[in-house]
Amino acid sequence: MWDEPIELIEHHTRSVPTSLINRIQELENYLDSVWKSRTLFYEEDPEQPAPARQPFLRFEFSEGKIKMRAGHYVGFIQFEGQTIQILPKLFSSGQADTAFRHLGWWLDYGHRVKFPFADLLTGSEPVANFPEALIRYFAQFTYQLIGSQPYHQYEELTETMSYVRGRLNTQAYITTSLSRGNWHQLVCDHEPFLFNNKLNQVIKYVTRRLVELCRQVETRQDLERILFVLDEVDEIPCTVQDCDTIQLNRFFQGYESCLDMCRFFLNHQYLNRQNAQQRHFCFLVPMDMVYEDFVAGVVKTEVGSQLETIRTQATGWLTDQQVFQIRNDLLITDKLGSHLVVDTKYKVRKYELGDRKAGVSQTDLYQMVSYALRRTTNRVLLLYPLPFGQQPTEPKTFHISSELMKENTIHIRAEDLTVTGETKQEMLSNLVAQLRDAFLPWPTAEVDSLSK
């Protein structure tokens, strides 16, 4: 029986529920196995060594209690009847529905994580229990699809029979039949039009595993209906690699979304194939990567036509000896040939009145100076996300002059980005307007007044 989800915020701590106290070691072992398989769903920075142990949850002993602390990964973990949901730090406790809806919007604009549930998150369906919402969407979509458009496919088979069907496989016939005196056993290659094909086998396998994870009666019923329709299909273990080998006919475009969802579940289940009853399932992504990927996707899609070039993840070296790699998120060239370095910082900028640093860390400023020097530009833009419901503060520009660069003062501007909203359209319209303004040449009068 599934318990109510445990809710955590990024980098926050809470007590471990009674149901998990005796299974902490098992949970850590499971998360370690997930961590070792992490290349399935995102790319790492080769310059930063990855920790040997999983960074998703840390268990601490404090004041006689066992507590767990979330890292910078958000999503959910389902483990033996218990769901742990980790929300982005831009949201507060009790805002799971809003938080996961936004996570889906952000992933939809990115390219590093394939998230095939965008339609779910634009509707009114509740997503407070995120894993259950994903399973429900898959069940409803797939049942309607296979009921209205059953998928048959020509598949090549090699079979031994008493008559020629298709073409005779001469090599196999000589090896397995003729050499043993079984001249009447013909080995033939043929392509029957089958309902029992690889795609339906993948769908059936994924559906069977989701039945073990599902907790809602209506969703389970839809999954059982899918299994009933696919009763004639072989039930065999499938992997992500099986999904990649499937070539869909253009007349079955609806199955592309279904296949993407199957690929998603197979990527993130990490199930023990020897134990069909094991109920482990997780989806965890690093929020700094999600934020960076989302902003880059919006810039390319919504603002790109107004710019000359956009380079994402622009890498280079700080020194002439090609050591100390630098990697800014965006390198933008406008129509006039002016360059702008853009770097996203997934930090909540606490801009208090009288704070001359405007919530910008000294380390970040040092980093931006090196970016400006190596990219031969005097304009650098730092973009910070705003928590849900907050209004942006005024941009803050820092100016760095030097005797070495008398004519080229470096200007580093810190701005807040509105990456949340009541609707996806509201969020995008506000964000696009902010980005367009931020990419415009900064007024000379403003720069002069701020540098005094």
Short mmCIF file of C-alpha atoms in Angstrom, two decimals:
data_model
loop_
_atom_site.label_atom_id
_atom_site.label_comp_id
_atom_site.label_asym_id
_atom_site.label_seq_id
_atom_site.Cartn_x
_atom_site.Cartn_y
_atom_site.Cartn_z
CA MET A 1 0.00 0.00 0.00
CA TRP A 2 1.35 3.41 -0.96
CA ASP A 3 1.58 6.07 1.78
CA GLU A 4 1.02 9.78 1.20
CA PRO A 5 4.01 11.48 -0.50
CA ILE A 6 6.77 12.93 1.64
CA GLU A 7 7.50 16.48 0.51
CA LEU A 8 10.94 18.07 0.58
CA ILE A 9 12.33 21.35 -0.77
CA GLU A 10 15.76 21.52 -2.38
CA HIS A 11 18.49 21.73 0.30
CA HIS A 12 15.89 21.50 3.09
CA THR A 13 15.73 18.97 5.91
CA ARG A 14 12.88 17.00 7.50
CA SER A 15 12.45 14.01 9.77
CA VAL A 16 12.51 10.54 8.26
CA PRO A 17 9.03 8.96 8.49
CA THR A 18 8.57 5.85 10.61
CA SER A 19 7.90 3.73 7.52
CA LEU A 20 11.45 4.37 6.24
CA ILE A 21 13.54 4.34 9.42
CA ASN A 22 14.35 0.63 9.16
CA ARG A 23 14.98 0.78 5.40
CA ILE A 24 17.39 3.70 5.14
CA GLN A 25 20.31 1.50 4.09
CA GLU A 26 18.19 -0.18 1.40
CA LEU A 27 17.07 3.22 0.12
CA GLU A 28 20.65 4.52 0.01
CA ASN A 29 21.78 1.41 -1.86
CA TYR A 30 19.00 1.91 -4.39
CA LEU A 31 19.87 5.59 -4.86
CA ASP A 32 23.54 4.66 -5.28
CA SER A 33 22.53 2.34 -8.13
CA VAL A 34 20.54 5.17 -9.68
CA TRP A 35 23.54 7.49 -9.37
CA LYS A 36 25.78 5.00 -11.16
CA SER A 37 23.28 4.96 -14.05
CA ARG A 38 22.93 8.76 -14.20
CA THR A 39 24.42 9.12 -17.71
CA LEU A 40 21.12 7.75 -18.99
CA PHE A 41 19.41 11.07 -18.45
CA TYR A 42 21.91 13.92 -18.38
CA GLU A 43 25.43 14.90 -19.30
CA GLU A 44 28.08 15.73 -16.74
CA ASP A 45 30.73 18.41 -16.69
CA PRO A 46 33.99 16.53 -17.36
CA GLU A 47 35.95 19.25 -15.50
CA GLN A 48 34.13 18.58 -12.22
CA PRO A 49 34.70 15.16 -10.62
CA ALA A 50 31.46 13.47 -9.65
CA PRO A 51 30.98 12.22 -6.08
CA ALA A 52 31.19 8.48 -5.56
CA ARG A 53 27.99 8.33 -3.50
CA GLN A 54 24.54 9.51 -4.51
CA PRO A 55 23.86 13.25 -3.85
CA PHE A 56 20.05 13.04 -3.93
CA LEU A 57 19.40 12.55 -0.20
CA ARG A 58 21.62 12.78 2.86
CA PHE A 59 20.63 11.15 6.14
CA GLU A 60 21.70 12.91 9.32
CA PHE A 61 21.38 12.18 13.05
CA SER A 62 20.40 15.31 14.96
CA GLU A 63 18.84 15.82 18.40
CA GLY A 64 18.13 12.12 18.71
CA LYS A 65 16.23 12.02 15.41
CA ILE A 66 17.07 10.74 11.95
CA LYS A 67 16.63 13.45 9.33
CA MET A 68 17.00 13.53 5.58
CA ARG A 69 18.29 16.46 3.59
CA ALA A 70 17.61 17.01 -0.11
CA GLY A 71 20.39 17.97 -2.49
CA HIS A 72 20.06 20.05 -5.67
CA TYR A 73 18.14 17.36 -7.57
CA VAL A 74 14.37 17.68 -7.93
CA GLY A 75 11.73 15.14 -8.90
CA PHE A 76 10.53 12.07 -7.06
CA ILE A 77 11.62 8.75 -5.62
CA GLN A 78 9.25 5.82 -5.22
CA PHE A 79 10.64 3.16 -2.94
CA GLU A 80 8.71 0.20 -1.54
CA GLY A 81 5.37 1.91 -1.03
CA GLN A 82 6.72 5.37 -0.17
CA THR A 83 6.97 8.40 -2.45
CA ILE A 84 9.46 11.20 -1.74
CA GLN A 85 8.93 14.37 -3.78
CA ILE A 86 11.66 17.03 -3.96
CA LEU A 87 10.46 20.48 -5.05
CA PRO A 88 12.60 23.28 -6.56
CA LYS A 89 13.66 25.91 -4.03
CA LEU A 90 11.70 28.54 -5.96
CA PHE A 91 8.54 27.13 -4.36
CA SER A 92 7.26 26.63 -0.82
CA SER A 93 5.92 23.62 1.03
CA GLY A 94 2.42 22.72 -0.12
CA GLN A 95 3.00 23.92 -3.70
CA ALA A 96 3.80 20.52 -5.22
CA ASP A 97 1.17 20.83 -7.97
CA THR A 98 2.47 24.25 -9.06
CA ALA A 99 6.12 23.23 -8.71
CA PHE A 100 5.90 20.08 -10.83
CA ARG A 101 3.78 21.83 -13.44
CA HIS A 102 6.58 24.39 -13.81
CA LEU A 103 9.23 21.68 -13.88
CA GLY A 104 7.46 20.17 -16.87
CA TRP A 105 7.28 23.56 -18.61
CA TRP A 106 10.99 24.12 -18.09
CA LEU A 107 11.93 20.66 -19.34
CA ASP A 108 9.75 21.14 -22.41
CA TYR A 109 12.03 23.98 -23.59
CA GLY A 110 15.26 22.16 -22.81
CA HIS A 111 17.03 19.52 -24.87
CA ARG A 112 19.09 17.51 -22.39
CA VAL A 113 16.19 15.66 -20.76
CA LYS A 114 13.49 14.11 -22.94
CA PHE A 115 10.21 14.79 -21.12
CA PRO A 116 7.22 13.61 -23.19
CA PHE A 117 4.46 14.82 -20.85
CA ALA A 118 4.09 18.46 -21.92
CA ASP A 119 0.40 18.06 -22.81
CA LEU A 120 -0.38 16.82 -19.31
CA LEU A 121 1.06 19.95 -17.74
CA THR A 122 -0.85 22.41 -19.91
CA GLY A 123 -4.22 21.01 -18.82
CA SER A 124 -6.13 21.11 -15.55
CA GLU A 125 -5.20 17.62 -14.39
CA PRO A 126 -3.74 17.69 -10.84
CA VAL A 127 -0.04 16.83 -10.64
CA ALA A 128 0.57 17.24 -6.91
CA ASN A 129 1.45 13.53 -6.85
CA PHE A 130 3.87 13.74 -9.75
CA PRO A 131 4.66 10.05 -10.45
CA GLU A 132 0.98 9.12 -10.26
CA ALA A 133 0.10 11.92 -12.69
CA LEU A 134 2.65 10.64 -15.22
CA ILE A 135 1.37 7.07 -14.99
CA ARG A 136 -2.24 8.26 -15.30
CA TYR A 137 -1.46 10.25 -18.43
CA PHE A 138 0.35 7.30 -20.02
CA ALA A 139 -2.53 4.93 -19.19
CA GLN A 140 -5.24 7.20 -20.60
CA PHE A 141 -3.28 8.15 -23.71
CA THR A 142 -2.15 4.61 -24.53
CA TYR A 143 -5.52 2.93 -23.94
CA GLN A 144 -7.24 5.40 -26.25
CA LEU A 145 -4.48 5.00 -28.86
CA ILE A 146 -4.38 1.20 -29.07
CA GLY A 147 -8.17 1.06 -28.99
CA SER A 148 -8.65 3.47 -31.89
CA GLN A 149 -5.54 2.62 -33.93
CA PRO A 150 -4.15 -0.89 -33.28
CA TYR A 151 -0.56 -1.17 -34.44
CA HIS A 152 0.39 -3.97 -36.83
CA GLN A 153 3.80 -4.21 -38.43
CA TYR A 154 5.73 -6.36 -40.88
CA GLU A 155 8.47 -8.08 -38.90
CA GLU A 156 11.17 -10.34 -40.29
CA LEU A 157 11.08 -13.85 -38.85
CA THR A 158 13.22 -16.91 -39.48
CA GLU A 159 11.22 -20.11 -39.07
CA THR A 160 11.50 -23.79 -39.94
CA MET A 161 8.50 -25.10 -41.90
CA SER A 162 7.49 -27.78 -44.41
CA TYR A 163 6.89 -25.37 -47.28
CA VAL A 164 8.59 -22.27 -48.65
CA ARG A 165 7.26 -19.01 -47.28
CA GLY A 166 9.02 -15.78 -48.15
CA ARG A 167 12.55 -16.78 -49.15
CA LEU A 168 14.67 -19.81 -48.35
CA ASN A 169 17.54 -19.08 -45.97
CA THR A 170 20.07 -21.27 -47.78
CA GLN A 171 22.86 -21.03 -45.22
CA ALA A 172 20.60 -21.84 -42.27
CA TYR A 173 18.87 -24.63 -44.24
CA ILE A 174 22.21 -26.32 -44.99
CA THR A 175 23.51 -25.89 -41.44
CA THR A 176 20.47 -26.89 -39.40
CA SER A 177 18.44 -29.14 -41.71
CA LEU A 178 20.21 -30.59 -44.74
CA SER A 179 23.41 -31.50 -42.86
CA ARG A 180 21.32 -33.56 -40.44
CA GLY A 181 19.25 -35.32 -43.06
CA ASN A 182 16.17 -33.23 -42.38
CA TRP A 183 15.85 -32.10 -45.99
CA HIS A 184 12.09 -31.59 -45.56
CA GLN A 185 12.57 -28.91 -42.83
CA LEU A 186 12.88 -25.68 -44.79
CA VAL A 187 14.35 -22.63 -43.04
CA CYS A 188 12.63 -19.53 -44.40
CA ASP A 189 12.87 -15.78 -43.85
CA HIS A 190 9.51 -14.05 -44.16
CA GLU A 191 7.76 -10.90 -42.95
CA PRO A 192 4.25 -11.52 -41.61
CA PHE A 193 1.96 -8.62 -40.70
CA LEU A 194 1.94 -8.99 -36.91
CA PHE A 195 0.12 -7.49 -33.96
CA ASN A 196 2.69 -9.26 -31.79
CA ASN A 197 5.49 -6.87 -32.74
CA LYS A 198 8.33 -5.17 -30.88
CA LEU A 199 6.43 -1.92 -30.24
CA ASN A 200 3.45 -3.67 -28.67
CA GLN A 201 5.83 -5.84 -26.66
CA VAL A 202 7.49 -2.71 -25.26
CA ILE A 203 4.10 -1.15 -24.43
CA LYS A 204 2.95 -4.33 -22.70
CA TYR A 205 6.15 -4.66 -20.68
CA VAL A 206 6.04 -1.03 -19.51
CA THR A 207 2.34 -1.30 -18.68
CA ARG A 208 2.88 -4.44 -16.62
CA ARG A 209 5.60 -2.72 -14.57
CA LEU A 210 3.48 0.39 -14.04
CA VAL A 211 0.67 -1.73 -12.62
CA GLU A 212 3.03 -2.53 -9.74
CA LEU A 213 3.76 1.17 -9.18
CA CYS A 214 0.25 2.56 -9.59
CA ARG A 215 -1.86 3.42 -6.53
CA GLN A 216 -5.02 4.95 -8.04
CA VAL A 217 -7.87 2.59 -8.86
CA GLU A 218 -8.93 4.37 -12.08
CA THR A 219 -5.39 4.41 -13.42
CA ARG A 220 -4.88 0.75 -12.58
CA GLN A 221 -8.09 -0.10 -14.44
CA ASP A 222 -6.85 1.69 -17.57
CA LEU A 223 -3.55 -0.19 -17.35
CA GLU A 224 -5.39 -3.50 -17.00
CA ARG A 225 -7.46 -2.62 -20.08
CA ILE A 226 -4.25 -2.07 -22.05
CA LEU A 227 -3.01 -5.50 -21.00
CA PHE A 228 -6.33 -7.04 -22.05
CA VAL A 229 -6.09 -5.49 -25.54
CA LEU A 230 -2.48 -6.71 -25.81
CA ASP A 231 -3.28 -10.19 -24.55
CA GLU A 232 -1.95 -11.86 -27.73
CA VAL A 233 1.35 -9.98 -27.51
CA ASP A 234 4.36 -11.78 -26.00
CA GLU A 235 5.38 -10.55 -22.57
CA ILE A 236 9.15 -10.25 -22.68
CA PRO A 237 11.60 -7.93 -20.84
CA CYS A 238 12.40 -4.76 -22.82
CA THR A 239 15.01 -2.02 -22.50
CA VAL A 240 15.58 1.50 -23.76
CA GLN A 241 17.71 0.03 -26.53
CA ASP A 242 14.67 -1.87 -27.79
CA CYS A 243 12.81 1.44 -28.10
CA ASP A 244 15.65 2.87 -30.17
CA THR A 245 15.41 0.04 -32.72
CA ILE A 246 11.74 0.65 -33.50
CA GLN A 247 11.01 2.45 -36.78
CA LEU A 248 7.48 3.85 -36.90
CA ASN A 249 5.38 4.23 -40.02
CA ARG A 250 4.42 7.85 -40.67
CA PHE A 251 0.74 6.86 -40.52
CA PHE A 252 1.16 6.02 -36.83
CA GLN A 253 2.47 9.35 -35.52
CA GLY A 254 0.46 9.00 -32.31
CA TYR A 255 2.67 6.09 -31.35
CA GLU A 256 5.73 8.35 -31.35
CA SER A 257 4.49 10.00 -28.15
CA CYS A 258 3.63 6.61 -26.69
CA LEU A 259 7.10 5.29 -27.51
CA ASP A 260 8.71 8.39 -25.96
CA MET A 261 6.78 7.76 -22.75
CA CYS A 262 7.84 4.11 -22.73
CA ARG A 263 11.44 5.22 -23.20
CA PHE A 264 11.04 7.65 -20.30
CA PHE A 265 9.71 5.00 -17.93
CA LEU A 266 12.35 2.46 -18.94
CA ASN A 267 15.06 5.08 -18.47
CA HIS A 268 13.97 6.07 -14.99
CA GLN A 269 12.55 2.92 -13.42
CA TYR A 270 15.83 1.18 -12.55
CA LEU A 271 13.80 -1.93 -11.80
CA ASN A 272 15.29 -5.26 -10.88
CA ARG A 273 14.25 -7.44 -13.80
CA GLN A 274 14.62 -10.53 -11.62
CA ASN A 275 11.87 -9.29 -9.29
CA ALA A 276 8.71 -8.14 -11.04
CA GLN A 277 7.13 -7.10 -7.72
CA GLN A 278 9.86 -4.64 -6.81
CA ARG A 279 8.40 -1.14 -6.66
CA HIS A 280 11.24 1.27 -7.32
CA PHE A 281 10.90 4.24 -9.63
CA CYS A 282 12.53 7.65 -9.68
CA PHE A 283 12.96 10.75 -11.78
CA LEU A 284 15.62 13.17 -10.55
CA VAL A 285 17.25 16.03 -12.44
CA PRO A 286 19.78 18.68 -11.29
CA MET A 287 17.99 22.02 -11.12
CA ASP A 288 20.99 24.11 -12.15
CA MET A 289 21.07 22.18 -15.43
CA VAL A 290 17.28 22.47 -15.87
CA TYR A 291 17.38 26.26 -15.32
CA GLU A 292 20.31 26.76 -17.67
CA ASP A 293 18.75 24.54 -20.34
CA PHE A 294 15.37 26.26 -20.04
CA VAL A 295 16.75 29.79 -20.43
CA ALA A 296 18.90 28.73 -23.40
CA GLY A 297 15.89 27.06 -25.03
CA VAL A 298 13.70 30.14 -24.63
CA VAL A 299 16.44 32.40 -26.00
CA LYS A 300 16.92 30.24 -29.11
CA THR A 301 13.21 29.67 -29.72
CA GLU A 302 11.63 32.99 -28.80
CA VAL A 303 14.42 35.59 -29.14
CA GLY A 304 16.83 34.02 -31.60
CA SER A 305 15.41 35.75 -34.69
CA GLN A 306 16.47 39.14 -33.28
CA LEU A 307 20.08 38.07 -32.78
CA GLU A 308 22.90 37.27 -35.19
CA THR A 309 24.33 34.18 -33.46
CA ILE A 310 23.76 32.22 -30.25
CA ARG A 311 26.37 29.81 -28.91
CA THR A 312 25.31 27.61 -26.02
CA GLN A 313 27.77 26.02 -23.61
CA ALA A 314 30.63 27.97 -25.19
CA THR A 315 33.85 26.45 -23.85
CA GLY A 316 37.40 27.77 -23.87
CA TRP A 317 40.54 28.03 -21.76
CA LEU A 318 41.45 30.73 -19.30
CA THR A 319 45.20 30.34 -19.85
CA ASP A 320 47.36 30.11 -22.95
CA GLN A 321 48.56 26.69 -21.75
CA GLN A 322 44.97 25.43 -22.20
CA VAL A 323 44.29 24.69 -18.55
CA PHE A 324 41.47 26.01 -16.34
CA GLN A 325 38.51 25.55 -18.63
CA ILE A 326 35.80 28.20 -18.83
CA ARG A 327 32.25 27.48 -19.96
CA ASN A 328 29.72 30.26 -20.14
CA ASP A 329 26.11 29.34 -20.79
CA LEU A 330 25.47 31.65 -23.76
CA LEU A 331 27.62 33.77 -26.06
CA ILE A 332 25.39 36.12 -28.01
CA THR A 333 26.20 38.32 -30.98
CA ASP A 334 23.61 40.93 -31.95
CA LYS A 335 22.88 42.31 -35.43
CA LEU A 336 25.49 45.05 -34.93
CA GLY A 337 28.26 42.56 -34.14
CA SER A 338 28.37 43.33 -30.42
CA HIS A 339 29.10 40.38 -28.10
CA LEU A 340 27.36 39.59 -24.82
CA VAL A 341 28.29 36.81 -22.39
CA VAL A 342 25.28 35.40 -20.55
CA ASP A 343 25.58 33.15 -17.52
CA THR A 344 22.67 31.66 -15.58
CA LYS A 345 23.02 31.26 -11.82
CA TYR A 346 20.50 29.02 -10.15
CA LYS A 347 20.58 30.96 -6.90
CA VAL A 348 17.95 33.05 -5.18
CA ARG A 349 19.53 36.50 -5.14
CA LYS A 350 18.78 38.11 -1.77
CA TYR A 351 18.91 41.79 -2.61
CA GLU A 352 18.51 43.70 0.64
CA LEU A 353 18.34 47.48 0.85
CA GLY A 354 21.80 48.92 1.32
CA ASP A 355 23.59 45.80 0.07
CA ARG A 356 26.12 47.21 -2.39
CA LYS A 357 26.85 43.71 -3.70
CA ALA A 358 23.15 43.27 -4.60
CA GLY A 359 23.22 39.62 -3.58
CA VAL A 360 25.97 38.73 -6.07
CA SER A 361 28.73 36.53 -4.66
CA GLN A 362 32.35 37.57 -4.98
CA THR A 363 33.20 34.24 -6.62
CA ASP A 364 30.60 34.81 -9.34
CA LEU A 365 31.99 38.26 -10.08
CA TYR A 366 35.55 36.93 -10.39
CA GLN A 367 34.26 34.28 -12.78
CA MET A 368 32.48 36.85 -14.96
CA VAL A 369 35.62 38.98 -15.25
CA SER A 370 37.52 35.99 -16.63
CA TYR A 371 34.69 35.32 -19.09
CA ALA A 372 34.80 38.91 -20.34
CA LEU A 373 38.57 38.82 -20.81
CA ARG A 374 38.60 35.57 -22.77
CA ARG A 375 35.54 36.43 -24.87
CA THR A 376 36.91 39.91 -25.69
CA THR A 377 33.72 41.65 -24.65
CA ASN A 378 33.01 44.23 -21.98
CA ARG A 379 29.38 43.18 -21.40
CA VAL A 380 28.43 40.27 -19.14
CA LEU A 381 24.92 39.39 -17.97
CA LEU A 382 24.11 37.34 -14.87
CA LEU A 383 20.58 35.89 -14.75
CA TYR A 384 19.04 34.79 -11.45
CA PRO A 385 15.64 33.03 -11.07
CA LEU A 386 12.88 34.65 -9.04
CA PRO A 387 10.93 32.55 -6.51
CA PHE A 388 7.27 31.95 -7.32
CA GLY A 389 5.12 35.01 -6.74
CA GLN A 390 7.96 37.51 -6.23
CA GLN A 391 8.53 40.67 -8.25
CA PRO A 392 11.91 41.41 -9.88
CA THR A 393 14.18 44.03 -8.39
CA GLU A 394 16.04 46.66 -10.38
CA PRO A 395 19.03 45.34 -12.35
CA LYS A 396 22.39 46.08 -10.76
CA THR A 397 25.43 46.85 -12.93
CA PHE A 398 29.01 46.60 -11.68
CA HIS A 399 31.87 48.34 -13.49
CA ILE A 400 35.47 47.16 -13.51
CA SER A 401 38.14 49.44 -14.92
CA SER A 402 41.88 48.86 -15.15
CA GLU A 403 45.02 50.58 -16.34
CA LEU A 404 45.42 47.62 -18.70
CA MET A 405 42.05 48.36 -20.33
CA LYS A 406 41.68 52.12 -20.16
CA GLU A 407 39.19 52.27 -23.00
CA ASN A 408 37.27 49.10 -22.12
CA THR A 409 35.60 49.14 -18.73
CA ILE A 410 33.92 45.79 -18.07
CA HIS A 411 30.21 46.05 -17.23
CA ILE A 412 28.63 43.11 -15.37
CA ARG A 413 24.89 43.28 -14.89
CA ALA A 414 22.82 41.12 -12.51
CA GLU A 415 19.13 40.66 -13.32
CA ASP A 416 16.24 38.66 -11.94
CA LEU A 417 14.25 36.45 -14.31
CA THR A 418 10.57 35.64 -13.90
CA VAL A 419 10.57 31.92 -14.62
CA THR A 420 7.21 31.19 -12.99
CA GLY A 421 3.62 32.24 -13.61
CA GLU A 422 0.00 31.27 -13.16
CA THR A 423 0.02 29.85 -16.69
CA LYS A 424 2.73 28.77 -19.09
CA GLN A 425 1.83 31.57 -21.49
CA GLU A 426 2.03 34.19 -18.75
CA MET A 427 5.43 32.90 -17.67
CA LEU A 428 6.77 32.92 -21.23
CA SER A 429 5.46 36.37 -22.15
CA ASN A 430 7.05 37.94 -19.05
CA LEU A 431 10.30 36.05 -19.52
CA VAL A 432 10.67 36.85 -23.22
CA ALA A 433 10.06 40.55 -22.57
CA GLN A 434 12.73 40.54 -19.85
CA LEU A 435 15.27 38.76 -22.04
CA ARG A 436 14.72 41.09 -24.99
CA ASP A 437 15.29 44.12 -22.78
CA ALA A 438 18.35 42.55 -21.16
CA PHE A 439 19.99 41.78 -24.52
CA LEU A 440 19.59 45.32 -25.85
CA PRO A 441 22.69 47.55 -25.77
CA TRP A 442 22.83 49.11 -22.32
CA PRO A 443 22.32 52.89 -22.52
CA THR A 444 25.54 54.91 -22.35
CA ALA A 445 23.91 57.39 -20.01
CA GLU A 446 23.05 54.62 -17.55
CA VAL A 447 26.57 53.22 -17.63
CA ASP A 448 28.10 56.65 -17.10
CA SER A 449 25.86 57.47 -14.15
CA LEU A 450 26.41 54.11 -12.47
CA SER A 451 30.17 54.29 -12.79
CA LYS A 452 30.40 57.58 -10.91
#
